[in-house]
Amino acid sequence: MKNISVFISGSGSNLKAIYKSIESGEINGKIVLVISSKKCAGSQFANKKKITTYVINQPNIGKKMIDLLDKHNIDLICLAGYLKLIPSLVIKKYRNRIINIHPALLPKFGGKGYYGMRIHESVIKANEKESGVSIHFVNEEYDKGLIIAQKVIKIMKNESAENLASRILKEEHKLYPKIIKYFCEDEKGFKKMIPLNLGSDEN
Ligand code: GRF
């Protein structure tokens, strides 16, 4: 069974989705550590579920993170709305074991400054025909690591950024647990499966 750490900064809806999939036995893992960059709905949820939770927001947190991750024997780090850059110390030690979910089709609409509603507003403004969800390995740069899986969602005529955001978030809650499940089942096999083709919402 894999030990999972989830990093958050906000509402924690993906954290909840992962938690639920573990509870239902879908994922062969356990969330043993939550790290949050601030007190938020997600950290409250983690506290309620008695998951060891740390709010860390001071600069130079790399060493502190490594200590916590090592202490809890973490196999996989899932970024779920975590808004800070992961210290390079952590990337080096946990390379290929840190994944992130992003609510757009990377490499488009990713990188510094692309977070929250800004992403969806930019997608609509650019008249894109489709958007979606990307899950990728995390490296030293925002949203630049190897893409593991993407789910394409067709944008509807005159769709608002808010509507698109909520449709995408629903897909995130399905896709993230699925990918984590694959990783937990067979880490080596998982890497060989990349990139996973999940098709579009019409399939
Ligand atoms: C999600 O849209 C995720 O893709 C992005 O941040 C948002 C986090 O939402 N990285 P939540 O905190 O899981 O509700």
mmCIF file of N, CA, C and O in Angstrom, residues 5-12 15 33-47 51-58 61 64-65 68 78-84 86:
data_model
loop_
_atom_site.group_PDB
_atom_site.id
_atom_site.type_symbol
_atom_site.label_atom_id
_atom_site.label_comp_id
_atom_site.label_asym_id
_atom_site.label_seq_id
_atom_site.Cartn_x
_atom_site.Cartn_y
_atom_site.Cartn_z
ATOM 1 N N SER A 5 0.944 11.769 0.011
ATOM 2 C CA SER A 5 0.846 13.096 0.605
ATOM 3 C C SER A 5 0.142 14.007 -0.389
ATOM 4 O O SER A 5 0.462 13.991 -1.578
ATOM 5 N N VAL A 6 -0.821 14.769 0.073
ATOM 6 C CA VAL A 6 -1.536 15.699 -0.813
ATOM 7 C C VAL A 6 -1.192 17.121 -0.386
ATOM 8 O O VAL A 6 -1.237 17.446 0.802
ATOM 9 N N PHE A 7 -0.825 17.932 -1.379
ATOM 10 C CA PHE A 7 -0.480 19.341 -1.128
ATOM 11 C C PHE A 7 -1.631 20.208 -1.622
ATOM 12 O O PHE A 7 -2.073 20.054 -2.784
ATOM 13 N N ILE A 8 -2.081 21.118 -0.805
ATOM 14 C CA ILE A 8 -3.248 21.935 -1.157
ATOM 15 C C ILE A 8 -3.031 23.412 -0.800
ATOM 16 O O ILE A 8 -2.106 23.748 -0.059
ATOM 17 N N SER A 9 -3.955 24.240 -1.294
ATOM 18 C CA SER A 9 -3.960 25.663 -0.908
ATOM 19 C C SER A 9 -5.375 26.221 -0.825
ATOM 20 O O SER A 9 -5.531 27.420 -0.585
ATOM 21 N N GLY A 10 -6.380 25.400 -1.101
ATOM 22 C CA GLY A 10 -7.708 26.017 -1.232
ATOM 23 C C GLY A 10 -8.857 25.133 -0.813
ATOM 24 O O GLY A 10 -8.833 24.530 0.265
ATOM 25 N N SER A 11 -9.828 24.993 -1.703
ATOM 26 C CA SER A 11 -11.068 24.326 -1.303
ATOM 27 C C SER A 11 -10.895 22.820 -1.064
ATOM 28 O O SER A 11 -11.656 22.213 -0.329
ATOM 29 N N GLY A 12 -9.888 22.226 -1.686
ATOM 30 C CA GLY A 12 -9.581 20.822 -1.403
ATOM 31 C C GLY A 12 -10.572 19.829 -1.978
ATOM 32 O O GLY A 12 -10.679 18.701 -1.489
ATOM 33 N N LEU A 15 -8.711 16.798 -3.072
ATOM 34 C CA LEU A 15 -8.311 16.027 -1.885
ATOM 35 C C LEU A 15 -9.482 15.145 -1.435
ATOM 36 O O LEU A 15 -9.312 13.951 -1.158
ATOM 37 N N LEU A 33 -0.377 12.296 4.904
ATOM 38 C CA LEU A 33 0.150 13.632 5.188
ATOM 39 C C LEU A 33 -0.459 14.659 4.240
ATOM 40 O O LEU A 33 -0.461 14.461 3.024
ATOM 41 N N VAL A 34 -0.984 15.730 4.803
ATOM 42 C CA VAL A 34 -1.455 16.845 3.978
ATOM 43 C C VAL A 34 -0.594 18.055 4.296
ATOM 44 O O VAL A 34 -0.352 18.361 5.464
ATOM 45 N N ILE A 35 -0.102 18.698 3.262
ATOM 46 C CA ILE A 35 0.647 19.940 3.457
ATOM 47 C C ILE A 35 -0.122 21.052 2.754
ATOM 48 O O ILE A 35 -0.489 20.929 1.576
ATOM 49 N N SER A 36 -0.393 22.111 3.511
ATOM 50 C CA SER A 36 -1.165 23.210 2.951
ATOM 51 C C SER A 36 -0.364 24.493 3.076
ATOM 52 O O SER A 36 0.337 24.699 4.064
ATOM 53 N N SER A 37 -0.467 25.346 2.052
ATOM 54 C CA SER A 37 0.283 26.609 2.123
ATOM 55 C C SER A 37 -0.447 27.627 2.984
ATOM 56 O O SER A 37 0.090 28.684 3.287
ATOM 57 N N LYS A 38 -1.693 27.317 3.333
ATOM 58 C CA LYS A 38 -2.431 28.199 4.254
ATOM 59 C C LYS A 38 -3.599 27.442 4.868
ATOM 60 O O LYS A 38 -3.956 26.364 4.397
ATOM 61 N N LYS A 39 -4.195 28.053 5.904
ATOM 62 C CA LYS A 39 -5.402 27.452 6.467
ATOM 63 C C LYS A 39 -6.511 27.641 5.450
ATOM 64 O O LYS A 39 -6.693 28.741 4.919
ATOM 65 N N CYS A 40 -7.238 26.582 5.140
ATOM 66 C CA CYS A 40 -8.248 26.684 4.088
ATOM 67 C C CYS A 40 -9.263 25.550 4.294
ATOM 68 O O CYS A 40 -9.093 24.704 5.184
ATOM 69 N N ALA A 41 -10.275 25.534 3.459
ATOM 70 C CA ALA A 41 -11.310 24.497 3.591
ATOM 71 C C ALA A 41 -10.683 23.106 3.490
ATOM 72 O O ALA A 41 -11.079 22.166 4.183
ATOM 73 N N GLY A 42 -9.669 22.973 2.609
ATOM 74 C CA GLY A 42 -9.003 21.677 2.432
ATOM 75 C C GLY A 42 -8.291 21.218 3.693
ATOM 76 O O GLY A 42 -8.364 20.044 4.072
ATOM 77 N N SER A 43 -7.608 22.148 4.373
ATOM 78 C CA SER A 43 -6.885 21.747 5.588
ATOM 79 C C SER A 43 -7.876 21.434 6.709
ATOM 80 O O SER A 43 -7.626 20.564 7.545
ATOM 81 N N GLN A 44 -9.017 22.119 6.702
ATOM 82 C CA GLN A 44 -10.062 21.807 7.697
ATOM 83 C C GLN A 44 -10.600 20.400 7.494
ATOM 84 O O GLN A 44 -10.793 19.644 8.444
ATOM 85 N N PHE A 45 -10.817 20.056 6.220
ATOM 86 C CA PHE A 45 -11.308 18.713 5.899
ATOM 87 C C PHE A 45 -10.299 17.667 6.383
ATOM 88 O O PHE A 45 -10.659 16.674 7.018
ATOM 89 N N ALA A 46 -9.015 17.906 6.097
ATOM 90 C CA ALA A 46 -7.971 16.954 6.484
ATOM 91 C C ALA A 46 -7.926 16.791 8.003
ATOM 92 O O ALA A 46 -7.806 15.672 8.518
ATOM 93 N N ASN A 47 -8.055 17.902 8.707
ATOM 94 C CA ASN A 47 -8.079 17.838 10.178
ATOM 95 C C ASN A 47 -9.258 17.013 10.665
ATOM 96 O O ASN A 47 -9.118 16.186 11.567
ATOM 97 N N ILE A 51 -6.202 13.375 9.476
ATOM 98 C CA ILE A 51 -4.978 13.182 8.680
ATOM 99 C C ILE A 51 -3.940 14.171 9.223
ATOM 100 O O ILE A 51 -4.279 15.335 9.481
ATOM 101 N N THR A 52 -2.705 13.714 9.373
ATOM 102 C CA THR A 52 -1.647 14.622 9.838
ATOM 103 C C THR A 52 -1.517 15.772 8.843
ATOM 104 O O THR A 52 -1.273 15.546 7.651
ATOM 105 N N THR A 53 -1.711 16.975 9.333
ATOM 106 C CA THR A 53 -1.773 18.132 8.429
ATOM 107 C C THR A 53 -0.858 19.247 8.917
ATOM 108 O O THR A 53 -0.866 19.579 10.103
ATOM 109 N N TYR A 54 -0.067 19.774 8.014
ATOM 110 C CA TYR A 54 0.799 20.899 8.351
ATOM 111 C C TYR A 54 0.488 22.072 7.444
ATOM 112 O O TYR A 54 0.346 21.893 6.232
ATOM 113 N N VAL A 55 0.376 23.240 8.047
ATOM 114 C CA VAL A 55 0.274 24.464 7.249
ATOM 115 C C VAL A 55 1.666 25.069 7.257
ATOM 116 O O VAL A 55 2.174 25.451 8.317
ATOM 117 N N ILE A 56 2.305 25.074 6.104
ATOM 118 C CA ILE A 56 3.651 25.684 6.066
ATOM 119 C C ILE A 56 3.704 26.726 4.964
ATOM 120 O O ILE A 56 3.392 26.468 3.813
ATOM 121 N N ASN A 57 4.103 27.917 5.375
ATOM 122 C CA ASN A 57 4.110 29.029 4.417
ATOM 123 C C ASN A 57 5.346 29.920 4.514
ATOM 124 O O ASN A 57 5.441 30.905 3.823
ATOM 125 N N GLN A 58 6.289 29.532 5.379
ATOM 126 C CA GLN A 58 7.487 30.362 5.481
ATOM 127 C C GLN A 58 8.419 30.096 4.293
ATOM 128 O O GLN A 58 8.284 29.066 3.632
ATOM 129 N N ILE A 61 11.280 26.306 2.661
ATOM 130 C CA ILE A 61 10.579 25.219 3.347
ATOM 131 C C ILE A 61 11.027 23.840 2.857
ATOM 132 O O ILE A 61 10.521 22.829 3.315
ATOM 133 N N LYS A 64 12.233 21.381 5.573
ATOM 134 C CA LYS A 64 11.115 20.991 6.437
ATOM 135 C C LYS A 64 10.209 19.980 5.704
ATOM 136 O O LYS A 64 9.779 18.974 6.273
ATOM 137 N N MET A 65 9.967 20.246 4.417
ATOM 138 C CA MET A 65 9.131 19.326 3.627
ATOM 139 C C MET A 65 9.763 17.949 3.536
ATOM 140 O O MET A 65 9.119 16.934 3.742
ATOM 141 N N LEU A 68 9.393 15.997 6.692
ATOM 142 C CA LEU A 68 8.040 15.464 6.880
ATOM 143 C C LEU A 68 7.755 14.299 5.929
ATOM 144 O O LEU A 68 7.201 13.267 6.316
ATOM 145 N N CYS A 78 0.811 14.226 -4.329
ATOM 146 C CA CYS A 78 -0.199 14.718 -5.277
ATOM 147 C C CYS A 78 -0.461 16.184 -4.994
ATOM 148 O O CYS A 78 -0.958 16.539 -3.912
ATOM 149 N N LEU A 79 -0.122 17.034 -5.951
ATOM 150 C CA LEU A 79 -0.457 18.445 -5.800
ATOM 151 C C LEU A 79 -1.900 18.616 -6.246
ATOM 152 O O LEU A 79 -2.276 18.185 -7.342
ATOM 153 N N ALA A 80 -2.700 19.210 -5.387
ATOM 154 C CA ALA A 80 -4.123 19.390 -5.709
ATOM 155 C C ALA A 80 -4.505 20.819 -5.353
ATOM 156 O O ALA A 80 -5.012 21.100 -4.275
ATOM 157 N N GLY A 81 -4.178 21.720 -6.279
ATOM 158 C CA GLY A 81 -4.491 23.122 -6.044
ATOM 159 C C GLY A 81 -3.420 23.836 -5.229
ATOM 160 O O GLY A 81 -3.643 24.938 -4.746
ATOM 161 N N TYR A 82 -2.241 23.212 -5.092
ATOM 162 C CA TYR A 82 -1.146 23.832 -4.336
ATOM 163 C C TYR A 82 -0.546 24.955 -5.178
ATOM 164 O O TYR A 82 -0.137 24.717 -6.316
ATOM 165 N N LEU A 83 -0.510 26.159 -4.624
ATOM 166 C CA LEU A 83 -0.176 27.318 -5.464
ATOM 167 C C LEU A 83 1.291 27.745 -5.415
ATOM 168 O O LEU A 83 1.706 28.618 -6.164
ATOM 169 N N LYS A 84 2.066 27.119 -4.543
ATOM 170 C CA LYS A 84 3.480 27.514 -4.447
ATOM 171 C C LYS A 84 4.360 26.598 -5.308
ATOM 172 O O LYS A 84 3.987 25.451 -5.572
ATOM 173 N N ILE A 86 7.251 24.066 -5.900
ATOM 174 C CA ILE A 86 7.846 23.047 -5.025
ATOM 175 C C ILE A 86 9.361 23.279 -4.972
ATOM 176 O O ILE A 86 10.013 23.380 -6.012
#
